[in-house]
Each structure stands twice: as structure tokens, then as C-alpha cells.
Amino acid sequence: MKILFTGPILDFSGFAHASRNFLRMLTASNKLDVVARPLRYDQLDAGQTFNAPVWMAPLLTKQLTNIDIVVQMTTSNIEAVPVPGVVNGLYTFFETDRLQQAWAQKANEFDFLIVPSRFNAETLLRSGVHKPILVAAPPCDMNDYSQTYKPFEIPNAGNRTVFYNICQLSTKKGIDVLLRAYYAAFAGMPDDVLLVLKTYVNMQGRHNDLEIVKQYINGVKARCRIPVPNLPPVLPLVYTMSDDEIHGLHARGDAYVCSSRAEGWGIPVFDALAHGKTVISNNRGGLADFVSKENSLIVGGTTSFFYDMPHPDPILFTGIEQCFEPSPAELAATMQHFHLLKRGADAGQLNEQNKTEWDAVLQRRQNATMMAGRLDYRVVQEKIVEQLFAVYDSWKTTGVARYAMPEAQPSLEENL
């Protein structure tokens, strides 16, 4: 069976990294003849290029003839267009609990849907999408996480506890919550900790991003009105990083902190877990499929509605869509407790109770890498390819695509 895969396979984003892994998974099957074409979303920094890996390069030049099935991987299904005469699949991510009518109608134009999480499948079903849905977590390559990377260099960081976050500067990512929690937790402790924000405002025209991010950080700091002479530092990183540089940031950080209000999956969170880092996060939305108390330090909060969430699409992130509001106080307490445990462990000065708690933190890191290993593309490849053959065979025979649906899960036709 010949399959055409399109996605941001030549970009630098986390979503691009996930699209490359999905393509790599397809090429690992000896049952598929794979062709690939890139979608381009990112604007690279001056002088920056992306070189396709050796295994990918031949796929980009194969002829688009005799295609049986097309899978388009995009976060904006409005721009996805089914190809006439073949089986069409849309692999897409959503961060909200419901879709507006135009998005649902577009999804229903495809023969089948692939989404990363149960949360996304529920979003589609709730919004009136009636095409078959496959829940397939983005596959990873565990070889990426088993390598030794040069830790990202942070001048003058010393032995500070380094908290870090990787995301767009957006209301839905909750950076305001993270900054409030960080300043409250470590007020008057400017030499003990550091928060690294790998962020951007928009992947197009990013020449003013650093100034915008600094203004945002200073605005949150000012509105906190914390009456101490010195607050802990924040290091913003706004340039485009290569995959190896991102791995290096994971190697340098002590704890990844996710303060998102909405996630369809959470690629940087998954990467941090796969690297065996301590993760501080909620486990709502798409995060619920892989973030748990067994592998992360869980922060609570409450269900809310999107508010003050600017977006170029007027029907996205509106006040009728639900999201999660993480608790700044709980996040602050969790970050502070981790720092104190780490500092005590580094100095060999933990009492029996704290040593038990620190051991539990270390055990979570081991659990995290074991969890990630179950999503290695070599592990999940057979199941996903089996479902792709099922939809093709069904479409060829009956004109309607259907997955090989296990009886135990009638609403979500398969869960991987």
C-alpha cells in the first residue's frame, strides 16, 4: 500500500518533531511504500537551515503516483483538503473541549481521523464529528532520549535549581500562572533558583520577540506586587533551537514545569518525562493520557472557561470552551518543596521523611522513562499500520473507511 504523508517535517517545533517521528514509524513498516511532502509553518532565524535526515531525504523526491492513502498531519484542519480518489486521513491536535461547526464540518470531509489523546477524541465526538477516530499517541524514538547531550550552557547559573518550560507565549499555556507561582515561591531567594522560558510569540516575523517576552515577564512581576527587594531571575530564550539544543536544555534543567490551561497532548512535557526529568504539571486534557502521579508531581486547579485568549481565528478559544485553571498557590508549593528536597539531597542533609520523599521523586523519573518506552515508534508501529490497512480495505470494499474496532471500546474505535 502506498501512503502519502504530509506534515511540518522540516520545521523546528515540537509538533514538527512529532510529525517526523510519525513518518519514521511509517517507514519502519515493510508493508508500506511511503512518500512524504512538507508543510511549512516556521520562519527560521537568519542563516538557519534544516537538513532532512538521511532516512527522510528519499521520501521527499518520490513521485506522487498510485497513492492509495493520504495522511495529513496539521494543527489547523481548516487548511487540510482531502485528495479525490484516495482514502483521506487527518491527524490533528486540539486544545479545547469542543470545535466550532466549520471545523467539525471540515473533519467530516475526511474518511478517518487520528488524534493524540482521548481528550481530543471526546472533543471531536462532542462536536458532531461522525467519522472513525483513532487515538494514537505521537510515537517517539527512545534513541533520542538515551543519548548523552551537552547540557545547555547557562552563564552564572552555578548550583541553582533550574526550572524550565518550553512553549509559545500564549494565555492557554499559562505562563502568567507559572511566573506568579515562581515569584511567590522564591521571593527573596534570588540566588537559589532560575526559571528558563524557551518561548516565542509567533513563528512568523519574530524579530521583536525578546522585547515582547521581557515586557510580559516584567508586567506579571509588577502586578504581583511582592514586597521584597529581589525576586528570582527569569531567563527568556526566544531563538529557534535545533532538536539537539532542545535535548541539551532538558539535560540542563532540574524540573520541567507545565502550567498549561489546555493541551491536546503536550510534546515538551512528554519529552521531559522521556528524558527522565522531574515534571511538575497538571494531568488534565490531553496530558491525562501520560502524566500521572506515578511519573510526575501533580498540581491541581479547577475547570474554567477560556478568557482573554487572543487568536487570529475568531471561533477558537472562545468563552464557551472549557479549559483548566491551574492553582498558582499549589504550583508554588510544589516547586518550592522540590527545590528544598533537591538542595537537601545535594548536601546529604535529608532527614528520614524527606529522604523517603526524594526517593519517590527519583522513582517517578524511572517510571517516566518506562512510560515513554511504550510509545517508541518501533513498539507502536504494527498496531497503527494495522489500522491504516483496515481503513483502506474497508474503504476499497464498501466505500466507507472503518478501523478494526475492538469490542471493548465502541466510542473510540481504537486506543494506542
Tab-separated table of C-alpha atoms in Angstrom:
chain	number	residue	atom	x	y	z
A	1	MET	CA	0.000	0.000	0.000
A	2	LYS	CA	1.384	3.399	-0.985
A	3	ILE	CA	0.860	6.206	1.501
A	4	LEU	CA	1.489	9.935	1.215
A	5	PHE	CA	2.257	11.697	4.493
A	6	THR	CA	2.253	15.487	4.784
A	7	GLY	CA	3.250	17.450	7.876
A	8	PRO	CA	5.741	20.060	9.135
A	9	ILE	CA	8.584	17.553	8.822
A	10	LEU	CA	11.189	20.222	8.002
A	11	ASP	CA	10.280	22.656	10.805
A	12	PHE	CA	11.822	23.015	14.273
A	13	SER	CA	8.725	22.976	16.514
A	14	GLY	CA	7.717	20.201	18.881
A	15	PHE	CA	4.835	19.412	16.551
A	16	ALA	CA	7.341	19.129	13.707
A	17	HIS	CA	9.406	16.714	15.771
A	18	ALA	CA	6.275	14.628	16.387
A	19	SER	CA	5.468	14.615	12.662
A	20	ARG	CA	8.959	13.318	11.859
A	21	ASN	CA	8.552	10.531	14.377
A	22	PHE	CA	5.203	9.536	12.875
A	23	LEU	CA	6.773	9.465	9.420
A	24	ARG	CA	9.696	7.453	10.756
A	25	MET	CA	7.212	4.979	12.218
A	26	LEU	CA	5.510	4.573	8.824
A	27	THR	CA	8.834	3.945	7.076
A	28	ALA	CA	9.696	1.209	9.577
A	29	SER	CA	6.927	-0.962	8.144
A	30	ASN	CA	7.862	-3.256	5.264
A	31	LYS	CA	4.185	-3.273	4.275
A	32	LEU	CA	4.094	0.383	3.243
A	33	ASP	CA	5.549	2.359	0.354
A	34	VAL	CA	5.889	5.834	1.886
A	35	VAL	CA	6.055	9.214	0.162
A	36	ALA	CA	6.362	12.490	2.105
A	37	ARG	CA	5.843	16.185	1.442
A	38	PRO	CA	6.481	19.009	3.934
A	39	LEU	CA	4.116	21.663	5.244
A	40	ARG	CA	5.960	24.813	6.279
A	41	TYR	CA	4.865	26.837	9.293
A	42	ASP	CA	8.091	28.061	10.896
A	43	GLN	CA	10.188	31.008	9.819
A	44	LEU	CA	13.785	30.104	10.603
A	45	ASP	CA	16.301	32.528	12.049
A	46	ALA	CA	18.725	34.228	9.654
A	47	GLY	CA	21.261	31.748	8.294
A	48	GLN	CA	19.441	28.778	9.817
A	49	THR	CA	18.586	25.691	7.764
A	50	PHE	CA	17.050	22.308	8.420
A	51	ASN	CA	18.763	19.343	6.828
A	52	ALA	CA	16.492	16.373	6.268
A	53	PRO	CA	17.856	13.223	7.946
A	54	VAL	CA	19.283	10.528	5.704
A	55	TRP	CA	16.270	8.235	6.089
A	56	MET	CA	13.831	11.016	5.113
A	57	ALA	CA	15.516	12.561	2.073
A	58	PRO	CA	14.468	9.882	-0.483
A	59	LEU	CA	10.826	10.139	0.620
A	60	LEU	CA	10.695	13.819	-0.377
A	61	THR	CA	11.502	13.126	-4.024
A	62	LYS	CA	9.390	10.033	-4.675
A	63	GLN	CA	6.736	10.530	-7.331
A	64	LEU	CA	3.149	11.150	-6.289
A	65	THR	CA	1.713	8.355	-8.423
A	66	ASN	CA	-0.543	5.449	-7.498
A	67	ILE	CA	-1.210	6.799	-3.997
A	68	ASP	CA	-3.681	4.684	-2.011
A	69	ILE	CA	-3.969	6.649	1.208
A	70	VAL	CA	-3.085	10.194	2.303
A	71	VAL	CA	-2.474	11.242	5.924
A	72	GLN	CA	-2.250	14.987	6.526
A	73	MET	CA	-0.799	15.974	9.900
A	74	THR	CA	-1.716	19.546	10.798
A	75	THR	CA	-2.985	21.505	13.786
A	76	SER	CA	-5.231	23.546	11.504
A	77	ASN	CA	-7.657	21.229	9.821
A	78	ILE	CA	-9.278	24.163	8.016
A	79	GLU	CA	-6.293	24.199	5.643
A	80	ALA	CA	-6.348	20.422	5.110
A	81	VAL	CA	-8.033	19.395	1.863
A	82	PRO	CA	-8.994	15.786	1.013
A	83	VAL	CA	-7.445	14.380	-2.158
A	84	PRO	CA	-10.012	12.954	-4.614
A	85	GLY	CA	-9.916	9.248	-5.411
A	86	VAL	CA	-7.904	8.054	-2.401
A	87	VAL	CA	-8.519	7.327	1.279
A	88	ASN	CA	-8.002	10.530	3.270
A	89	GLY	CA	-6.912	10.720	6.893
A	90	LEU	CA	-6.427	13.784	9.075
A	91	TYR	CA	-4.036	13.575	12.037
A	92	THR	CA	-4.753	16.659	14.110
A	93	PHE	CA	-4.424	18.096	17.615
A	94	PHE	CA	-6.876	20.274	19.553
A	95	GLU	CA	-6.513	22.108	22.853
A	96	THR	CA	-10.189	22.816	23.507
A	97	ASP	CA	-13.082	20.662	24.658
A	98	ARG	CA	-15.266	21.424	21.609
A	99	LEU	CA	-14.979	22.586	17.997
A	100	GLN	CA	-16.949	25.196	16.171
A	101	GLN	CA	-19.201	23.990	13.342
A	102	ALA	CA	-16.825	24.908	10.493
A	103	TRP	CA	-14.026	22.818	11.994
A	104	ALA	CA	-16.288	19.829	12.595
A	105	GLN	CA	-17.595	20.027	9.045
A	106	LYS	CA	-14.053	20.024	7.683
A	107	ALA	CA	-13.138	16.994	9.822
A	108	ASN	CA	-16.169	15.138	8.454
A	109	GLU	CA	-14.871	15.623	4.904
A	110	PHE	CA	-12.105	13.123	5.665
A	111	ASP	CA	-12.542	9.357	5.677
A	112	PHE	CA	-10.874	8.891	9.076
A	113	LEU	CA	-9.319	10.920	11.873
A	114	ILE	CA	-6.244	10.341	14.033
A	115	VAL	CA	-5.816	12.267	17.293
A	116	PRO	CA	-3.168	12.056	20.022
A	117	SER	CA	-5.381	11.680	23.077
A	118	ARG	CA	-8.743	10.551	24.397
A	119	PHE	CA	-9.441	14.190	25.241
A	120	ASN	CA	-9.166	15.055	21.544
A	121	ALA	CA	-11.395	12.136	20.542
A	122	GLU	CA	-14.031	13.313	23.004
A	123	THR	CA	-13.712	16.828	21.544
A	124	LEU	CA	-14.466	15.513	18.058
A	125	LEU	CA	-17.379	13.364	19.186
A	126	ARG	CA	-18.843	16.183	21.260
A	127	SER	CA	-18.646	18.490	18.249
A	128	GLY	CA	-20.561	16.229	15.875
A	129	VAL	CA	-17.718	14.510	14.034
A	130	HIS	CA	-19.020	11.120	12.928
A	131	LYS	CA	-16.048	9.733	11.005
A	132	PRO	CA	-13.971	6.937	12.627
A	133	ILE	CA	-11.415	8.189	15.154
A	134	LEU	CA	-8.127	6.546	16.067
A	135	VAL	CA	-6.455	7.601	19.312
A	136	ALA	CA	-2.745	7.263	18.553
A	137	ALA	CA	-0.272	9.000	20.834
A	138	PRO	CA	2.593	10.630	18.909
A	139	PRO	CA	5.283	7.940	18.649
A	140	CYS	CA	8.748	8.741	19.914
A	141	ASP	CA	12.239	7.467	19.213
A	142	MET	CA	13.747	6.323	22.507
A	143	ASN	CA	17.185	6.526	20.921
A	144	ASP	CA	16.776	10.310	21.072
A	145	TYR	CA	16.495	10.163	24.847
A	146	SER	CA	19.173	7.563	25.538
A	147	GLN	CA	21.959	9.672	24.037
A	148	THR	CA	24.189	11.942	26.104
A	149	TYR	CA	23.693	15.602	25.211
A	150	LYS	CA	25.829	18.569	26.121
A	151	PRO	CA	23.832	20.445	28.767
A	152	PHE	CA	22.654	23.858	27.671
A	153	GLU	CA	25.101	26.461	28.938
A	154	ILE	CA	23.645	28.988	31.363
A	155	PRO	CA	26.261	31.557	32.443
A	156	ASN	CA	26.452	32.200	36.184
A	157	ALA	CA	23.763	29.623	36.994
A	158	GLY	CA	26.026	27.896	39.490
A	159	ASN	CA	24.204	25.358	41.632
A	160	ARG	CA	20.787	26.998	41.334
A	161	THR	CA	17.774	24.747	40.911
A	162	VAL	CA	16.797	25.233	37.267
A	163	PHE	CA	13.092	25.129	36.461
A	164	TYR	CA	12.247	25.288	32.765
A	165	ASN	CA	9.330	25.471	30.363
A	166	ILE	CA	9.068	25.183	26.568
A	167	CYS	CA	6.005	26.709	24.896
A	168	GLN	CA	4.534	29.619	22.971
A	169	LEU	CA	3.911	32.800	24.952
A	170	SER	CA	0.151	32.365	24.988
A	171	THR	CA	-2.625	32.636	27.532
A	172	LYS	CA	-3.519	28.984	27.007
A	173	LYS	CA	-0.014	27.948	28.120
A	174	GLY	CA	-0.440	29.637	31.486
A	175	ILE	CA	2.930	31.385	31.649
A	176	ASP	CA	1.281	34.038	33.821
A	177	VAL	CA	0.411	31.306	36.342
A	178	LEU	CA	3.957	29.937	36.230
A	179	LEU	CA	5.522	33.354	36.819
A	180	ARG	CA	3.156	34.153	39.693
A	181	ALA	CA	3.883	30.817	41.332
A	182	TYR	CA	7.644	31.145	40.803
A	183	TYR	CA	7.855	34.652	42.254
A	184	ALA	CA	5.709	33.722	45.240
A	185	ALA	CA	7.617	30.513	45.964
A	186	PHE	CA	11.076	32.087	45.847
A	187	ALA	CA	10.537	35.714	46.860
A	188	GLY	CA	13.710	36.979	48.492
A	189	MET	CA	15.714	33.967	47.220
A	190	PRO	CA	17.286	35.401	44.035
A	191	ASP	CA	20.417	33.263	44.233
A	192	ASP	CA	18.796	29.865	44.781
A	193	VAL	CA	16.758	29.240	41.637
A	194	LEU	CA	16.374	30.103	37.966
A	195	LEU	CA	13.399	29.833	35.617
A	196	VAL	CA	14.232	29.295	31.935
A	197	LEU	CA	11.456	30.117	29.462
A	198	LYS	CA	12.082	28.754	25.958
A	199	THR	CA	9.335	30.628	24.193
A	200	TYR	CA	8.222	32.611	21.169
A	201	VAL	CA	5.349	34.909	20.297
A	202	ASN	CA	4.721	33.870	16.708
A	203	MET	CA	6.707	31.636	14.369
A	204	GLN	CA	6.472	34.339	11.692
A	205	GLY	CA	8.313	37.661	11.980
A	206	ARG	CA	9.938	37.081	15.358
A	207	HIS	CA	12.425	39.981	15.373
A	208	ASN	CA	10.679	41.689	18.346
A	209	ASP	CA	10.002	38.547	20.374
A	210	LEU	CA	12.664	39.100	23.040
A	211	GLU	CA	11.427	42.586	23.868
A	212	ILE	CA	7.794	41.430	23.941
A	213	VAL	CA	8.628	38.492	26.231
A	214	LYS	CA	10.653	40.686	28.601
A	215	GLN	CA	7.808	43.188	28.812
A	216	TYR	CA	5.387	40.382	29.560
A	217	ILE	CA	7.601	38.988	32.351
A	218	ASN	CA	8.104	42.424	33.885
A	219	GLY	CA	4.371	43.119	33.666
A	220	VAL	CA	3.489	39.969	35.606
A	221	LYS	CA	6.236	40.719	38.129
A	222	ALA	CA	4.908	44.250	38.679
A	223	ARG	CA	1.324	43.076	39.094
A	224	CYS	CA	2.398	40.519	41.704
A	225	ARG	CA	3.405	43.431	43.999
A	226	ILE	CA	5.604	41.210	46.149
A	227	PRO	CA	7.245	43.454	48.804
A	228	VAL	CA	10.823	42.124	48.729
A	229	PRO	CA	13.881	43.848	47.269
A	230	ASN	CA	14.859	40.990	44.958
A	231	LEU	CA	12.826	38.422	43.071
A	232	PRO	CA	14.368	35.335	41.438
A	233	PRO	CA	15.620	35.661	37.865
A	234	VAL	CA	13.898	34.525	34.672
A	235	LEU	CA	15.914	33.712	31.542
A	236	PRO	CA	13.909	34.020	28.292
A	237	LEU	CA	15.177	32.166	25.221
A	238	VAL	CA	13.415	33.199	22.019
A	239	TYR	CA	15.650	31.997	19.188
A	240	THR	CA	14.880	28.848	17.210
A	241	MET	CA	16.642	25.850	18.739
A	242	SER	CA	17.656	22.685	16.944
A	243	ASP	CA	16.498	19.298	18.241
A	244	ASP	CA	19.904	18.733	19.850
A	245	GLU	CA	19.764	22.108	21.594
A	246	ILE	CA	16.326	21.286	22.983
A	247	HIS	CA	17.666	17.958	24.241
A	248	GLY	CA	20.518	19.928	25.830
A	249	LEU	CA	18.021	22.152	27.633
A	250	HIS	CA	16.320	19.068	29.034
A	251	ALA	CA	19.747	17.794	30.121
A	252	ARG	CA	20.487	21.057	31.972
A	253	GLY	CA	17.117	21.590	33.645
A	254	ASP	CA	16.235	20.097	37.017
A	255	ALA	CA	12.432	20.207	36.780
A	256	TYR	CA	10.149	20.856	33.833
A	257	VAL	CA	7.092	22.895	34.851
A	258	CYS	CA	3.900	22.759	32.786
A	259	SER	CA	1.359	25.430	33.705
A	260	SER	CA	-0.908	24.981	30.671
A	261	ARG	CA	-4.588	25.713	30.725
A	262	ALA	CA	-5.119	23.495	27.683
A	263	GLU	CA	-3.136	20.774	25.922
A	264	GLY	CA	-4.129	18.346	23.194
A	265	TRP	CA	-1.077	16.266	24.067
A	266	GLY	CA	1.936	18.185	25.418
A	267	ILE	CA	5.064	17.319	23.439
A	268	PRO	CA	7.642	19.160	25.633
A	269	VAL	CA	6.114	17.577	28.748
A	270	PHE	CA	6.402	14.121	27.192
A	271	ASP	CA	9.980	14.838	26.112
A	272	ALA	CA	10.928	15.873	29.640
A	273	LEU	CA	9.456	12.651	31.037
A	274	ALA	CA	11.226	10.577	28.384
A	275	HIS	CA	14.483	12.244	29.400
A	276	GLY	CA	13.828	11.123	32.970
A	277	LYS	CA	13.366	14.636	34.335
A	278	THR	CA	11.162	15.654	37.211
A	279	VAL	CA	7.932	17.050	35.775
A	280	ILE	CA	5.604	19.360	37.696
A	281	SER	CA	2.275	19.531	35.878
A	282	ASN	CA	-1.466	19.096	35.937
A	283	ASN	CA	-2.895	15.986	34.307
A	284	ARG	CA	-5.937	17.411	32.578
A	285	GLY	CA	-6.933	17.416	28.899
A	286	GLY	CA	-4.507	15.593	26.644
A	287	LEU	CA	-1.947	15.399	29.446
A	288	ALA	CA	-4.145	12.855	31.220
A	289	ASP	CA	-3.049	10.136	28.790
A	290	PHE	CA	0.554	10.124	30.014
A	291	VAL	CA	1.032	12.422	33.028
A	292	SER	CA	0.193	10.697	36.309
A	293	LYS	CA	1.088	10.727	39.981
A	294	GLU	CA	3.325	7.733	39.253
A	295	ASN	CA	5.653	9.756	36.988
A	296	SER	CA	5.049	13.435	37.845
A	297	LEU	CA	4.398	15.869	40.676
A	298	ILE	CA	0.737	16.709	40.053
A	299	VAL	CA	-0.675	20.201	40.559
A	300	GLY	CA	-4.399	20.760	40.959
A	301	GLY	CA	-6.763	23.504	39.941
A	302	THR	CA	-10.279	23.918	38.605
A	303	THR	CA	-12.277	23.685	35.384
A	304	SER	CA	-12.854	27.091	33.813
A	305	PHE	CA	-13.584	28.824	30.500
A	306	PHE	CA	-11.161	30.491	28.123
A	307	TYR	CA	-10.834	34.187	28.858
A	308	ASP	CA	-8.749	36.890	27.202
A	309	MET	CA	-7.296	34.391	24.732
A	310	PRO	CA	-6.461	36.345	21.560
A	311	HIS	CA	-6.292	34.237	18.404
A	312	PRO	CA	-6.390	35.051	14.673
A	313	ASP	CA	-9.295	32.620	14.272
A	314	PRO	CA	-12.337	34.270	15.926
A	315	ILE	CA	-14.062	30.927	16.540
A	316	LEU	CA	-11.196	29.406	18.543
A	317	PHE	CA	-10.590	29.685	22.312
A	318	THR	CA	-13.865	31.449	22.992
A	319	GLY	CA	-15.620	31.940	26.310
A	320	ILE	CA	-17.854	28.889	25.826
A	321	GLU	CA	-14.936	26.457	25.554
A	322	GLN	CA	-13.701	24.862	28.748
A	323	CYS	CA	-10.104	24.754	29.917
A	324	PHE	CA	-8.201	24.062	33.132
A	325	GLU	CA	-7.123	26.780	35.548
A	326	PRO	CA	-4.040	25.592	37.488
A	327	SER	CA	-3.665	26.758	41.077
A	328	PRO	CA	-0.752	29.232	41.435
A	329	ALA	CA	-0.572	28.545	45.174
A	330	GLU	CA	-0.365	24.775	44.682
A	331	LEU	CA	2.177	25.193	41.895
A	332	ALA	CA	4.302	27.469	44.088
A	333	ALA	CA	4.231	24.996	46.977
A	334	THR	CA	5.200	22.088	44.706
A	335	MET	CA	8.106	23.983	43.114
A	336	GLN	CA	9.346	25.150	46.490
A	337	HIS	CA	9.157	21.685	48.018
A	338	PHE	CA	11.052	20.166	45.086
A	339	HIS	CA	13.780	22.782	45.432
A	340	LEU	CA	14.175	22.152	49.170
A	341	LEU	CA	14.310	18.380	48.663
A	342	LYS	CA	16.878	18.716	45.881
A	343	ARG	CA	19.041	21.101	47.887
A	344	GLY	CA	18.924	18.773	50.891
A	345	ALA	CA	19.750	15.749	48.731
A	346	ASP	CA	22.693	17.548	47.097
A	347	ALA	CA	24.057	18.422	50.533
A	348	GLY	CA	23.348	14.970	52.002
A	349	GLN	CA	21.199	16.568	54.704
A	350	LEU	CA	17.768	14.984	54.290
A	351	ASN	CA	16.033	13.545	57.326
A	352	GLU	CA	14.322	10.171	57.067
A	353	GLN	CA	10.951	11.566	55.970
A	354	ASN	CA	12.451	13.885	53.362
A	355	LYS	CA	14.714	11.141	52.064
A	356	THR	CA	11.638	8.983	51.504
A	357	GLU	CA	10.022	11.849	49.587
A	358	TRP	CA	13.162	12.408	47.491
A	359	ASP	CA	13.385	8.712	46.706
A	360	ALA	CA	9.787	8.929	45.465
A	361	VAL	CA	10.805	11.807	43.165
A	362	LEU	CA	13.634	9.682	41.750
A	363	GLN	CA	11.291	6.726	41.310
A	364	ARG	CA	8.910	8.908	39.320
A	365	ARG	CA	11.763	9.671	36.926
A	366	GLN	CA	12.321	5.961	36.335
A	367	ASN	CA	8.603	5.408	35.859
A	368	ALA	CA	8.557	8.233	33.327
A	369	THR	CA	11.164	6.681	31.046
A	370	MET	CA	9.392	3.332	31.228
A	371	MET	CA	6.132	5.010	30.209
A	372	ALA	CA	7.818	6.741	27.271
A	373	GLY	CA	9.355	3.484	26.092
A	374	ARG	CA	5.906	2.060	25.461
A	375	LEU	CA	5.387	4.741	22.794
A	376	ASP	CA	8.592	4.127	20.877
A	377	TYR	CA	7.755	4.019	17.167
A	378	ARG	CA	9.138	0.501	16.891
A	379	VAL	CA	6.678	-0.650	19.558
A	380	VAL	CA	3.507	1.012	18.230
A	381	GLN	CA	4.206	0.691	14.513
A	382	GLU	CA	2.487	-2.640	13.946
A	383	LYS	CA	-0.757	-1.580	15.616
A	384	ILE	CA	-1.021	1.731	13.776
A	385	VAL	CA	-0.182	0.225	10.395
A	386	GLU	CA	-2.779	-2.483	11.023
A	387	GLN	CA	-5.425	0.216	11.495
A	388	LEU	CA	-4.349	2.031	8.333
A	389	PHE	CA	-4.770	-1.179	6.357
A	390	ALA	CA	-8.175	-1.697	7.975
A	391	VAL	CA	-9.487	1.713	6.872
A	392	TYR	CA	-8.097	1.230	3.364
A	393	ASP	CA	-9.528	-2.262	2.926
A	394	SER	CA	-12.897	-1.155	4.273
A	395	TRP	CA	-12.984	1.908	2.001
A	396	LYS	CA	-11.957	-0.184	-1.001
A	397	THR	CA	-14.660	-2.753	-0.310
A	398	THR	CA	-17.589	-0.673	0.933
A	399	GLY	CA	-16.677	2.948	0.175
A	400	VAL	CA	-16.652	3.698	3.909
A	401	ALA	CA	-13.466	3.699	5.995
A	402	ARG	CA	-13.577	1.731	9.233
A	403	TYR	CA	-10.935	0.802	11.769
A	404	ALA	CA	-10.541	-2.702	13.127
A	405	MET	CA	-12.643	-1.826	16.161
A	406	PRO	CA	-12.110	-3.772	19.398
A	407	GLU	CA	-15.368	-4.594	21.164
A	408	ALA	CA	-14.179	-3.111	24.427
A	409	GLN	CA	-14.071	0.472	23.100
A	410	PRO	CA	-17.080	1.202	20.890
A	411	SER	CA	-16.854	5.009	21.182
A	412	LEU	CA	-13.162	5.436	20.391
A	413	GLU	CA	-12.566	2.879	17.722
A	414	GLU	CA	-9.051	2.077	18.850
A	415	ASN	CA	-6.728	3.359	21.551
A	416	LEU	CA	-2.982	3.003	21.245
